[in-house]
Coordinates of C-alpha atoms in Angstrom, one line a residue:
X1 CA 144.0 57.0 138.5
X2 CA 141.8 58.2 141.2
X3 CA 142.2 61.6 142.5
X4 CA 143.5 62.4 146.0
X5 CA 141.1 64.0 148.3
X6 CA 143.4 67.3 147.6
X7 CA 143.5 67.4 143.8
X8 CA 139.8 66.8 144.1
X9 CA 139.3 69.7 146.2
X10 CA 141.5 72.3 144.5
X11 CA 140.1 70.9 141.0
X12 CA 136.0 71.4 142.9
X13 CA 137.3 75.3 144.1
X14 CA 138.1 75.8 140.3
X15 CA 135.4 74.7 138.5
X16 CA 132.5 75.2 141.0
X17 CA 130.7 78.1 141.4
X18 CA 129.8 78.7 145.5
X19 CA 127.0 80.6 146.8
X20 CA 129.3 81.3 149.7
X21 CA 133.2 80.9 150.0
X22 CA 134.3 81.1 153.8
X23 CA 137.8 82.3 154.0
X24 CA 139.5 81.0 157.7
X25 CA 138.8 77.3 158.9
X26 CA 138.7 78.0 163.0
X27 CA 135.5 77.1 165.0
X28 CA 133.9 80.1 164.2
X29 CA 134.3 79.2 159.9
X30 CA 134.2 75.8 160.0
X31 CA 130.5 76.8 161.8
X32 CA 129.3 79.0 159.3
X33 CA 130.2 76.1 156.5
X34 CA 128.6 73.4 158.3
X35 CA 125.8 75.4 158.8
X36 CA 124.9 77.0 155.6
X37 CA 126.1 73.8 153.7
X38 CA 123.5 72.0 155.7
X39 CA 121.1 74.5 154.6
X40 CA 121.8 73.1 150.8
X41 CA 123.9 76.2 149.8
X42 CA 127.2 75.6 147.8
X43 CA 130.0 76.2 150.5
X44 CA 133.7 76.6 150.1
X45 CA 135.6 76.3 153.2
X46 CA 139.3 77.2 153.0
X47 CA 142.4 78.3 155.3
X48 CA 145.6 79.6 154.6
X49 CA 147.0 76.8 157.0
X50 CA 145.4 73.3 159.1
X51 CA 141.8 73.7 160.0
X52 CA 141.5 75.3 163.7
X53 CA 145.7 75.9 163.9
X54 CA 145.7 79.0 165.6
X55 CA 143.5 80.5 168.0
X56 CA 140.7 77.7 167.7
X57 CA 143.6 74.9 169.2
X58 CA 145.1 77.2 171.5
X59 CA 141.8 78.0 173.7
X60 CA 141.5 76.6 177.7
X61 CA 139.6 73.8 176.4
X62 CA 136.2 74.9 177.9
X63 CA 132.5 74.7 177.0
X64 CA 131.4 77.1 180.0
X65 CA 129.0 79.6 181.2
X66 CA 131.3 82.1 182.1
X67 CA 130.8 83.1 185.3
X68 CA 133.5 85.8 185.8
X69 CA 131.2 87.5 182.7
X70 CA 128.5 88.0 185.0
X71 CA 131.0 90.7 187.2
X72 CA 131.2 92.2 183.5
X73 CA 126.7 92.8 182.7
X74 CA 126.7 90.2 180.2
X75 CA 123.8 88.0 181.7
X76 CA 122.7 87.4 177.9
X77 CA 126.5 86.1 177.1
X78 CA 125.8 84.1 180.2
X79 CA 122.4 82.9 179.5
X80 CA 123.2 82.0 175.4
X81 CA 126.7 80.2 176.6
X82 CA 124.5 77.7 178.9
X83 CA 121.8 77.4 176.1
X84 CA 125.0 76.0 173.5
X85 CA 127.1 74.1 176.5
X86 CA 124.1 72.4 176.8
X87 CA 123.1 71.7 173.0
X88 CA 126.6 70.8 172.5
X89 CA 126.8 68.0 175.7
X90 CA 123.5 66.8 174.9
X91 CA 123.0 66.4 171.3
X92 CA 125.9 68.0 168.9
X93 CA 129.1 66.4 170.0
X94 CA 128.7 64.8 173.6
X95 CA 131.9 62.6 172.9
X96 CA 134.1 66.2 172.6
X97 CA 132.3 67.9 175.4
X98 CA 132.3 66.4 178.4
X99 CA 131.0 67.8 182.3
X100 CA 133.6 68.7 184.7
X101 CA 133.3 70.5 188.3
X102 CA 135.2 73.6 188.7
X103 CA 136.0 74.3 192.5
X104 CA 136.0 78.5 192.9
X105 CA 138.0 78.7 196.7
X106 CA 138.0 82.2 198.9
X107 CA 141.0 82.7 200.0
X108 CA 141.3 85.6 203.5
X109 CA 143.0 87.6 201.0
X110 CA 141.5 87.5 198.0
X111 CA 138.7 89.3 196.0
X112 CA 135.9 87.6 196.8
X113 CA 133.5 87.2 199.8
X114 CA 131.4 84.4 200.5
X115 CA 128.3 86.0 200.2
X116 CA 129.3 87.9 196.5
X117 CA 129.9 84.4 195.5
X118 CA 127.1 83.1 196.9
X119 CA 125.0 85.0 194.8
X120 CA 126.9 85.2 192.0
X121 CA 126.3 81.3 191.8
X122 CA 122.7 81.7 192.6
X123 CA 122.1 83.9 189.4
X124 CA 124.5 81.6 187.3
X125 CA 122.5 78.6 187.7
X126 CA 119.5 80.7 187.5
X127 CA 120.4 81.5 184.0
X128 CA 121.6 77.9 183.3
X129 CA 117.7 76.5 184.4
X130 CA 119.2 73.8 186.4
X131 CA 120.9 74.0 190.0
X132 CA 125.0 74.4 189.2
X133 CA 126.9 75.2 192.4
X134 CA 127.0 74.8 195.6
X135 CA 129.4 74.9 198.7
X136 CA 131.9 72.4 200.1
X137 CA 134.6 73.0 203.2
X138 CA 138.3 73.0 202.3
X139 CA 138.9 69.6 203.1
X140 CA 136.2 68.3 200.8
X141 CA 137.3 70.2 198.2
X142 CA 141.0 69.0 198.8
X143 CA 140.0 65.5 198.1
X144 CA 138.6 66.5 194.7
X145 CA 142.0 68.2 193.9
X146 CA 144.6 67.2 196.1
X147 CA 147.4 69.8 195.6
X148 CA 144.7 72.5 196.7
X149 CA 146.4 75.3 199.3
X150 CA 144.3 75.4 202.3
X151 CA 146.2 78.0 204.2
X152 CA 144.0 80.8 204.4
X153 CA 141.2 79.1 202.5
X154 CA 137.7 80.0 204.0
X155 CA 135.7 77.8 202.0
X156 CA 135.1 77.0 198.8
X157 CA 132.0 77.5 196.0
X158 CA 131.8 74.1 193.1
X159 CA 130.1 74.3 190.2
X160 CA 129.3 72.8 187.1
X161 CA 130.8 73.2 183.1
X162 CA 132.2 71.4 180.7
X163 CA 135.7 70.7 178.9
X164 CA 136.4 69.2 175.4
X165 CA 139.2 69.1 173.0
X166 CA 139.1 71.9 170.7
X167 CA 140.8 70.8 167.8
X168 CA 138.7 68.2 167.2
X169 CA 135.3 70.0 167.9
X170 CA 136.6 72.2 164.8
X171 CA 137.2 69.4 162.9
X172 CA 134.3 67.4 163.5
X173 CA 132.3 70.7 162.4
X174 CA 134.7 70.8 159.4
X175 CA 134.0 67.2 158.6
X176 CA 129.9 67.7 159.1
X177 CA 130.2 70.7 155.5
X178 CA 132.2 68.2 154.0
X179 CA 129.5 65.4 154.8
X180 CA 126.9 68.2 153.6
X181 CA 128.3 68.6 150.5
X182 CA 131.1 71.7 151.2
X183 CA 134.5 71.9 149.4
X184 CA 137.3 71.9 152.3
X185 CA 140.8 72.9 151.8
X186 CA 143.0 73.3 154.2
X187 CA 146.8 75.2 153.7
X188 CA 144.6 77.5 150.3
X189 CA 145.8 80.7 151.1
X190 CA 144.1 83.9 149.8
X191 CA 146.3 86.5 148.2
X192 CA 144.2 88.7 146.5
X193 CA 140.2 88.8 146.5
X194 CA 137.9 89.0 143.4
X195 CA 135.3 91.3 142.6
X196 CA 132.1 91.8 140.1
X197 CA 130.6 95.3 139.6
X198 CA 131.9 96.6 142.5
X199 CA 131.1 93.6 145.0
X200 CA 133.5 90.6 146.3
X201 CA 132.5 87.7 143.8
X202 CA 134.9 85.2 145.0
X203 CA 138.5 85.1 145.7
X204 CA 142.2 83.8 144.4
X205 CA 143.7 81.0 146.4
X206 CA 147.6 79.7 146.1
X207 CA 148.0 76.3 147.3
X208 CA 150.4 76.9 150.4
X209 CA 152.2 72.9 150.1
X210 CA 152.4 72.7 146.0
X211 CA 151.9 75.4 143.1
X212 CA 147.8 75.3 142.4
X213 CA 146.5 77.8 142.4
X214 CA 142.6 78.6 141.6
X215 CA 140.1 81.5 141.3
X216 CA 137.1 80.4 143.3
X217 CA 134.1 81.8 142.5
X218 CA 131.3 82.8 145.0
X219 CA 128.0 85.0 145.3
X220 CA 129.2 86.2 148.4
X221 CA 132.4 86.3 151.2
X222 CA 132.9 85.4 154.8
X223 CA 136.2 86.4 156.5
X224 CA 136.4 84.5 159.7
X225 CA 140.1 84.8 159.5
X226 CA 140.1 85.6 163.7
X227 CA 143.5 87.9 164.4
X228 CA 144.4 88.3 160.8
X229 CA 140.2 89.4 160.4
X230 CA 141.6 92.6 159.0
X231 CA 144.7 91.8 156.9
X232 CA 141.9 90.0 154.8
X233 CA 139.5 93.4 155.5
X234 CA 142.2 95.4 153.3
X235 CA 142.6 93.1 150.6
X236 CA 138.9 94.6 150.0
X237 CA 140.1 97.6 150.9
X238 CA 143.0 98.9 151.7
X239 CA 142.0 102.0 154.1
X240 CA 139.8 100.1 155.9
X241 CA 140.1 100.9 159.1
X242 CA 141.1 98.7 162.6
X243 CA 138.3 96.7 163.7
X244 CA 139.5 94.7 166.5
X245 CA 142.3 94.5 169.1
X246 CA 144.4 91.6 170.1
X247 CA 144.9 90.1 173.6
X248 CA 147.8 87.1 174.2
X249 CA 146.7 84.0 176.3
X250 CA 149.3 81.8 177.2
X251 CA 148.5 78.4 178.9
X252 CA 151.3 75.9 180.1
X253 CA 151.0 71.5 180.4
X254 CA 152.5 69.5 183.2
X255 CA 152.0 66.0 184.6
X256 CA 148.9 65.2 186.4
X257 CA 150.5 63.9 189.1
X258 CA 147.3 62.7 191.3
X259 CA 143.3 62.4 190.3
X260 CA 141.4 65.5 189.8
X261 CA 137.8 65.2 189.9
X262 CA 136.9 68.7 189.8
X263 CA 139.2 71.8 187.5
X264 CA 140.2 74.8 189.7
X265 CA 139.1 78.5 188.8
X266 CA 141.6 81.0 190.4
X267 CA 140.4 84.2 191.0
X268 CA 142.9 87.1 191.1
X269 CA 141.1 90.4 191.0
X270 CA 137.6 91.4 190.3
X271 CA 137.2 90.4 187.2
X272 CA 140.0 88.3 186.2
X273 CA 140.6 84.5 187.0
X274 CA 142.9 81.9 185.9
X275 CA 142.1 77.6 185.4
X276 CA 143.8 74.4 186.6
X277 CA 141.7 72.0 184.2
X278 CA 142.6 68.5 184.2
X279 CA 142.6 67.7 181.1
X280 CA 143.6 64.4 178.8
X281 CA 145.7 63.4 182.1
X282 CA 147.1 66.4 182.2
X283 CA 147.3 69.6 183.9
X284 CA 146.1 72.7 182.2
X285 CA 147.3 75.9 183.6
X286 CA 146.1 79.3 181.7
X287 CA 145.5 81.7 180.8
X288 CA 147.3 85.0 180.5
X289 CA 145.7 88.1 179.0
X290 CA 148.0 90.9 177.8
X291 CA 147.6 93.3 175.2
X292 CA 149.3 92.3 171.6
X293 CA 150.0 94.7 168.9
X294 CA 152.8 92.8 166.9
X295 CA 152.2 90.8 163.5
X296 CA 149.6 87.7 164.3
X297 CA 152.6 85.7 162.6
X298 CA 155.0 86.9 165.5
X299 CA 153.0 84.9 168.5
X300 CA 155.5 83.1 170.5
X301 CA 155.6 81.8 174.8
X302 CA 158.8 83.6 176.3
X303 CA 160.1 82.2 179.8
X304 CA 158.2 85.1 181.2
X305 CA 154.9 84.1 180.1
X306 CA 155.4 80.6 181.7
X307 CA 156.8 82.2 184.9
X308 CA 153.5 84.3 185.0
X309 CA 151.2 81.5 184.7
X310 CA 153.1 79.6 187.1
X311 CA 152.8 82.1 189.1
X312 CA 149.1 82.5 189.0
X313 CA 148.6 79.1 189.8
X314 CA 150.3 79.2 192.9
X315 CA 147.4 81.5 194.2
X316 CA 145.8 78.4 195.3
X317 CA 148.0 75.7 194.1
X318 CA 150.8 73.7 196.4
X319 CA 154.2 75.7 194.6
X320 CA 155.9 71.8 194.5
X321 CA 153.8 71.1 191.7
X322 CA 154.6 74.1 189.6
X323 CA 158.0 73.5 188.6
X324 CA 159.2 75.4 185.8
X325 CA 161.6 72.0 184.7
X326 CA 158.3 69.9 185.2
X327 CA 156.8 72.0 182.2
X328 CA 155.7 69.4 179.4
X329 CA 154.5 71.7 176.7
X330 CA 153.5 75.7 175.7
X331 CA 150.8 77.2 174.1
X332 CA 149.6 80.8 173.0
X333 CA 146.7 81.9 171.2
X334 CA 145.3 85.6 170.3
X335 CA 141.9 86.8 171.3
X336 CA 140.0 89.1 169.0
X337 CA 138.4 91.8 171.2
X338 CA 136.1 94.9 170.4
X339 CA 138.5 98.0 169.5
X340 CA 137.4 99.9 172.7
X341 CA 140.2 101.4 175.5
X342 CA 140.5 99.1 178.8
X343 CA 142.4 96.2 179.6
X344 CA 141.4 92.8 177.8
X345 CA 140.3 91.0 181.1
X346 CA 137.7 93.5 181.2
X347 CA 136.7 94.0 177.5
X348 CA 133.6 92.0 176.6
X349 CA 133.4 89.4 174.9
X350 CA 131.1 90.5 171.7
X351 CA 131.6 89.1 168.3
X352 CA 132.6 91.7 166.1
X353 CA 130.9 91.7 162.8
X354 CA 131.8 94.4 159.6
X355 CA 130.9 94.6 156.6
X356 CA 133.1 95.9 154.2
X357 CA 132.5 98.1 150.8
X358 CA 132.3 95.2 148.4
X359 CA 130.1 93.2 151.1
X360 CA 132.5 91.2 152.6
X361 CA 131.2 89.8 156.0
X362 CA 133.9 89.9 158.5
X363 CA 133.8 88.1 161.8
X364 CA 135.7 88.0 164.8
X365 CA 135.7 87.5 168.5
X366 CA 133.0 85.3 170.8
X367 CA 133.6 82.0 172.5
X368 CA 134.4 78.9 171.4
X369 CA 131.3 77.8 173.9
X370 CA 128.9 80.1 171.2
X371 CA 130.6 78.9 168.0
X372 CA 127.0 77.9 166.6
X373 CA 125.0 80.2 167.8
X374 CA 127.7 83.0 166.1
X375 CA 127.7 81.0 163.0
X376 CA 124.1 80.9 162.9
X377 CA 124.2 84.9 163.2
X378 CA 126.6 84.8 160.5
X379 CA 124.0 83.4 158.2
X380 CA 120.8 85.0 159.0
X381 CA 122.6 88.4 158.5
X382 CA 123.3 86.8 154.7
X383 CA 119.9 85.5 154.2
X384 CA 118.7 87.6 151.9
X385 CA 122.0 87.3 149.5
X386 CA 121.9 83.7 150.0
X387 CA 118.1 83.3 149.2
X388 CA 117.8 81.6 152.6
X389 CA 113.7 81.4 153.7
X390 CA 114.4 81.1 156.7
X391 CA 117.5 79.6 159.2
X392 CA 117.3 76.6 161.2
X393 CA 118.8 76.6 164.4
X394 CA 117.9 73.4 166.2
X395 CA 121.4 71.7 167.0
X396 CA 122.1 68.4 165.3
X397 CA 124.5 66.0 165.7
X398 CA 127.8 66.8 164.6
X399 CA 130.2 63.0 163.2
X400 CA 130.4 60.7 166.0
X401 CA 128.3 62.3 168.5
X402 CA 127.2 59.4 171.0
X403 CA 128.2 58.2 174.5
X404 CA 131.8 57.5 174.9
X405 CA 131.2 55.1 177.5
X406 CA 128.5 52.8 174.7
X407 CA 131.6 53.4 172.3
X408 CA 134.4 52.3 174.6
X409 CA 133.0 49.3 175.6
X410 CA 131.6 48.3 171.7
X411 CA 135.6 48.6 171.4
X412 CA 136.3 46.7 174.3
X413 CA 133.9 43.5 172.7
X414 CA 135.4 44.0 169.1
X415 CA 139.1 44.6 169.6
X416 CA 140.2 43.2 173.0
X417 CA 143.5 43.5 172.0
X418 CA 143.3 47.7 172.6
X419 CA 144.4 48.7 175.7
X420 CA 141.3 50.3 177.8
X421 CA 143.3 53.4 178.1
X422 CA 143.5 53.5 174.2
X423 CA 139.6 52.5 173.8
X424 CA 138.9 55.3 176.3
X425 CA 140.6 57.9 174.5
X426 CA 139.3 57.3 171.1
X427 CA 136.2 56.9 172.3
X428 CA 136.5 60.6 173.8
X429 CA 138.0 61.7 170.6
X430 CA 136.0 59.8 167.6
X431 CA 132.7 59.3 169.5
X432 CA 130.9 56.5 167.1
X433 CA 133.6 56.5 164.6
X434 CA 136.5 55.1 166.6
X435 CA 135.8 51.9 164.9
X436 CA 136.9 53.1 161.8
X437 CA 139.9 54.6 162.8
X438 CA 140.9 51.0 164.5
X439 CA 139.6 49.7 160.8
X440 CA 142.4 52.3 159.4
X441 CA 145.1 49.9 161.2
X442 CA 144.6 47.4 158.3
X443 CA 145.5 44.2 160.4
X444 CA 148.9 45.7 161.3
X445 CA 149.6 45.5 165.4
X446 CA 151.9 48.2 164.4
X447 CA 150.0 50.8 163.7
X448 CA 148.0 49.5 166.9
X449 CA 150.8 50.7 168.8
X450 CA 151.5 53.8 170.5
X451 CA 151.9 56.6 168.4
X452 CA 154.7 57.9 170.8
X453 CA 155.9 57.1 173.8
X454 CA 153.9 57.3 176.6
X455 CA 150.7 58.9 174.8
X456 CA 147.1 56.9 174.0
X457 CA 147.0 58.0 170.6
X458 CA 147.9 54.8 168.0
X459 CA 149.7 55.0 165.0
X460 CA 146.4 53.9 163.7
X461 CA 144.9 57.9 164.1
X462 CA 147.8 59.4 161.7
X463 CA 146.6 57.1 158.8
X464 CA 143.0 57.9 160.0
X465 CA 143.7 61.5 159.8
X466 CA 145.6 61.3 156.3
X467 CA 142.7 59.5 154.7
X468 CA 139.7 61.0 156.6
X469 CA 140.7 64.0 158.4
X470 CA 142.6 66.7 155.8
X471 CA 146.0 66.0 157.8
X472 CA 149.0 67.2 155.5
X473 CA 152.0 67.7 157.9
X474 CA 153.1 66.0 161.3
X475 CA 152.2 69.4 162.8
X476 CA 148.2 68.4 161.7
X477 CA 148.2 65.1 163.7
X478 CA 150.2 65.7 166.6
X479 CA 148.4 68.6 167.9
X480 CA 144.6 69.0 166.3
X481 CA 143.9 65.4 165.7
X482 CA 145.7 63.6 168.7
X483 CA 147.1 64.5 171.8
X484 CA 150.6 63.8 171.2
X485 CA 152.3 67.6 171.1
X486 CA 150.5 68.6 174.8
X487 CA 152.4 66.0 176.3
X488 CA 155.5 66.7 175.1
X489 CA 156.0 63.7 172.9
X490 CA 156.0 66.0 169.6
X491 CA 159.7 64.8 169.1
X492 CA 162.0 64.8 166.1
X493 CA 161.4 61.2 165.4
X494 CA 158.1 61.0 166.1
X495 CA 157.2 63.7 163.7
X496 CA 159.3 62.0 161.0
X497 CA 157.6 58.9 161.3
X498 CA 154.4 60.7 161.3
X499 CA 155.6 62.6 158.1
X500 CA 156.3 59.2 156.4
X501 CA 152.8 57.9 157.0
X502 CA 151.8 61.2 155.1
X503 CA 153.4 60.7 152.8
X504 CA 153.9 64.8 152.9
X505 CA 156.7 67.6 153.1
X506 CA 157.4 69.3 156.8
X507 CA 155.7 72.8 157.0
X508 CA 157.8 75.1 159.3
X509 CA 155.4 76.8 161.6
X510 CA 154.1 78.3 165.3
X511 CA 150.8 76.4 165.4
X512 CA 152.6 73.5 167.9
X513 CA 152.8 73.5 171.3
X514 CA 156.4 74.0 172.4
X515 CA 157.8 71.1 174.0
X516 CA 159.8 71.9 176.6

């Protein structure tokens, strides 16, 4: 009998030997594996749970610039960001990572002043090579986001960036090492880490759903392991000292109750600012920054979190729409910041890089926006111990990557019994392999049907993500590989029917939004 594409794997992490095992499947690891596995190295991918699960899924969904990093000094952060939101429109995944217009308004009170803005936005698309901003009165902007305060609103600065869905952007990079020849494995677990003559030579992995359990062997180590970067650190050594510091970011989900055509940016002090991003018909409200010292494993939204974000929002928002009871769903996620003293709003974001007295290479911190141009750091500071000549860096197309529009209507002429908003999302979310996921149906108008209630997602995506995507548990499909958990529609027998297609045990965890 054939092997499962998880007995495969875990039999592959045994009896391979890797010239690189990358421990932690977020954005950042699933980059270095696609990257280096494309460079014909041996990879090994694996994380202790689902592939982007913590603070990969649990970002503000956006592929920006960053202007608020320009009040900060880091015009080279600035500059890189618009080289990769770019590349990753354009060529790597432009079915994920789509253009949106982010109004920035000036309230009489606020932080800003025209002219600050003004040229803030001149140097931003100065570093972006292409014209960006520009200024619109309050009632224009109003008509491109209709619940938009206008009482004391002096005018109003819109520019341009880009939103995707961040689960699937790991996961498409997790699927591209897989394509390349890497060995994935999602819920592997390290417990202890292997060493040869004094140097990390691989590690032992415990299957976290069964009882595997495999020594993989590898010529050299990669922790991108994000907030629990040094947990793993002191499995190579135990006094290893902190590396990083932790910063909470909360973000709350309510109905999209009119069209958006442009996200909000809320500015509340100097530095800081907060987003109303409209986002998979929904309204994205985040984020929070706080200082976090507790376990990784001990992340959770409190009341207070969503009053603050709330809150926040109402800075420029119409306070009818914020209702606390109108919530649909939670979400937190932990930042990894340099260890330096200030407050997290104002700490830079720099990737952290260690490396540790068996030659582990740690990483931690960046942008999601950066992911390949990290990853591609990652790798030329292993070049020598990989025997690398010399590290490509032109972006390529990640699985899928094509025009959603050419793929929604191609789904439109070959399955007219999809409803357009169900051809419009997959499109958004497969690119040019939506096809096969309808394909995945196998005749059955049942599994052409809603996944739950309300939602665009078909039942059709959980057996797609089963077969094709590493899902193990509802948790998998409902939140990184659909869109089901952000509107609330995570329920108890949704998730049991979801379970049932998996054919696979329910894993108790905190990587799912919270419905409310």
């Amino acid at each position: 009998m054939a092997l499962t594409w998880r007995e495969r794997a875990w039999e592959e992490l045994s009896r391979r030997s890797f010239d690189l095992l990358v421990i932690g499947g977020g954005i950042i690891g699933a980059g270095v594996a696609h990257e280096a596995a494309r460079a014909g190295l041996a990879v090994a991918l694996v994380d202790r749970a689902d592939f982007g699960s913590q603070t990969t899924s649990a970002s503000s969904k956006l592929i920006h610039g960053g202007l608020r990093y320009l009040r900060l000094g880091d015009v080279r952060l600035v500059r890189e960001a618009h080289r990769e939101r770019r590349a990753l429109m354009r060529v790597v995944a432009p079915h994920l990572v789509r253009p949106l217009s982010f109004l920035l308004p000036l309230y009489r009170d606020g932080p800003y002043r025209a002219l600050t803005v003004r040229a803030g936005l001149s140097v931003y698309s100065g570093l972006a090579g292409e014209r960006l901003a520009r200024a619109v009165n309050p009632e224009a902007a109003r008509g491109r986001v209709p619940p938009l305060r206008l009482d004391g609103l002096r005018s109003c600065a819109v520019y341009a960036d880009a939103v995707t869905h961040d689960g699937r952007l790991c996961l498409a990079n997790v699927r591209a090492a897989a394509d390349a020849g890497a060995t994935v494995a999602n819920y592997a677990d390290v417990v202890a880490l292997r060493t040869s003559r004094g140097r990390v030579a691989g590690a032992e992995v415990r299957d976290a759903l069964g009882d595997e359990t495999a020594v993989v062997r590898a010529r050299t180590v990669v922790n991108a392991t994000g907030p629990w970067v040094d947990h793993v650190r002191r499995l190579e050594d135990a006094n290893a000292p902190r590396s990083s510091r932790l910063s909470k970011g909360v973000h709350v989900l309510l109905p999209l109750e009119a069209t958006w055509s442009a996200a909000l940016t809320v500015p509340h002090d100097a530095v800081r600012v907060s987003f109303a991003v409209p986002w998979e018909g929904l309204l994205l409200l985040g984020t929070t920054e706080t200082p976090f010292d507790e376990n990784p494993d001990a992340l959770r939204v409190t009341e207070e979190d969503v009053q603050a974000v709330l809150a926040e929002a109402a800075v420029a928002l119409d306070g009818a729409l914020l209702r606390a009871d109108a919530v649909r769903a939670t979400f937190a996620g932990l930042r990894v910041l340099p260890n330096v003293r200030g407050e997290p709003a104002t700490a830079r974001r720099e990737t952290i890089l260690v490396r540790g007295r068996g030659g582990m290479l740690s990483i931690a911190g960046g942008k999601l926006t950066t992911y390949r141009r990290i990853a591609l750091n990652v790798l030329t500071a292993l070049r020598a111990e990989l025997g690398l000549h010399r590290v490509e860096t032109r972006p390529v197309a990640l699985p899928g990557a094509g025009d959603p529009d050419s793929v929604a209507a191609l789904l439109a002429r070959r399955h007219p019994e999809l409803e357009p908003r169900a051809r419009e999302h997959l499109a958004h979310l497969y690119g040019g392999l939506a096809d096969d996921v309808v394909a995945a149906a196998g005749g059955d108008p049942a599994r052409l049907a809603p996944l739950a209630p309300g939602a665009p997602d078909l039942t059709a995506q959980a057996v797609y993500a089963r077969e094709h995507e590493w899902a193990c548990t509802a948790a998998d499909v409902l939140v990184r590989r659909t869109t089901v958990a952000y509107r609330g529609e995570a329920t108890r027998e949704v998730a049991e029917r979801v379970e049932k297609l998996l054919g696979s045990p329910r894993v108790q965890g905190r990587d799912a939004p919270a419905r409310r």
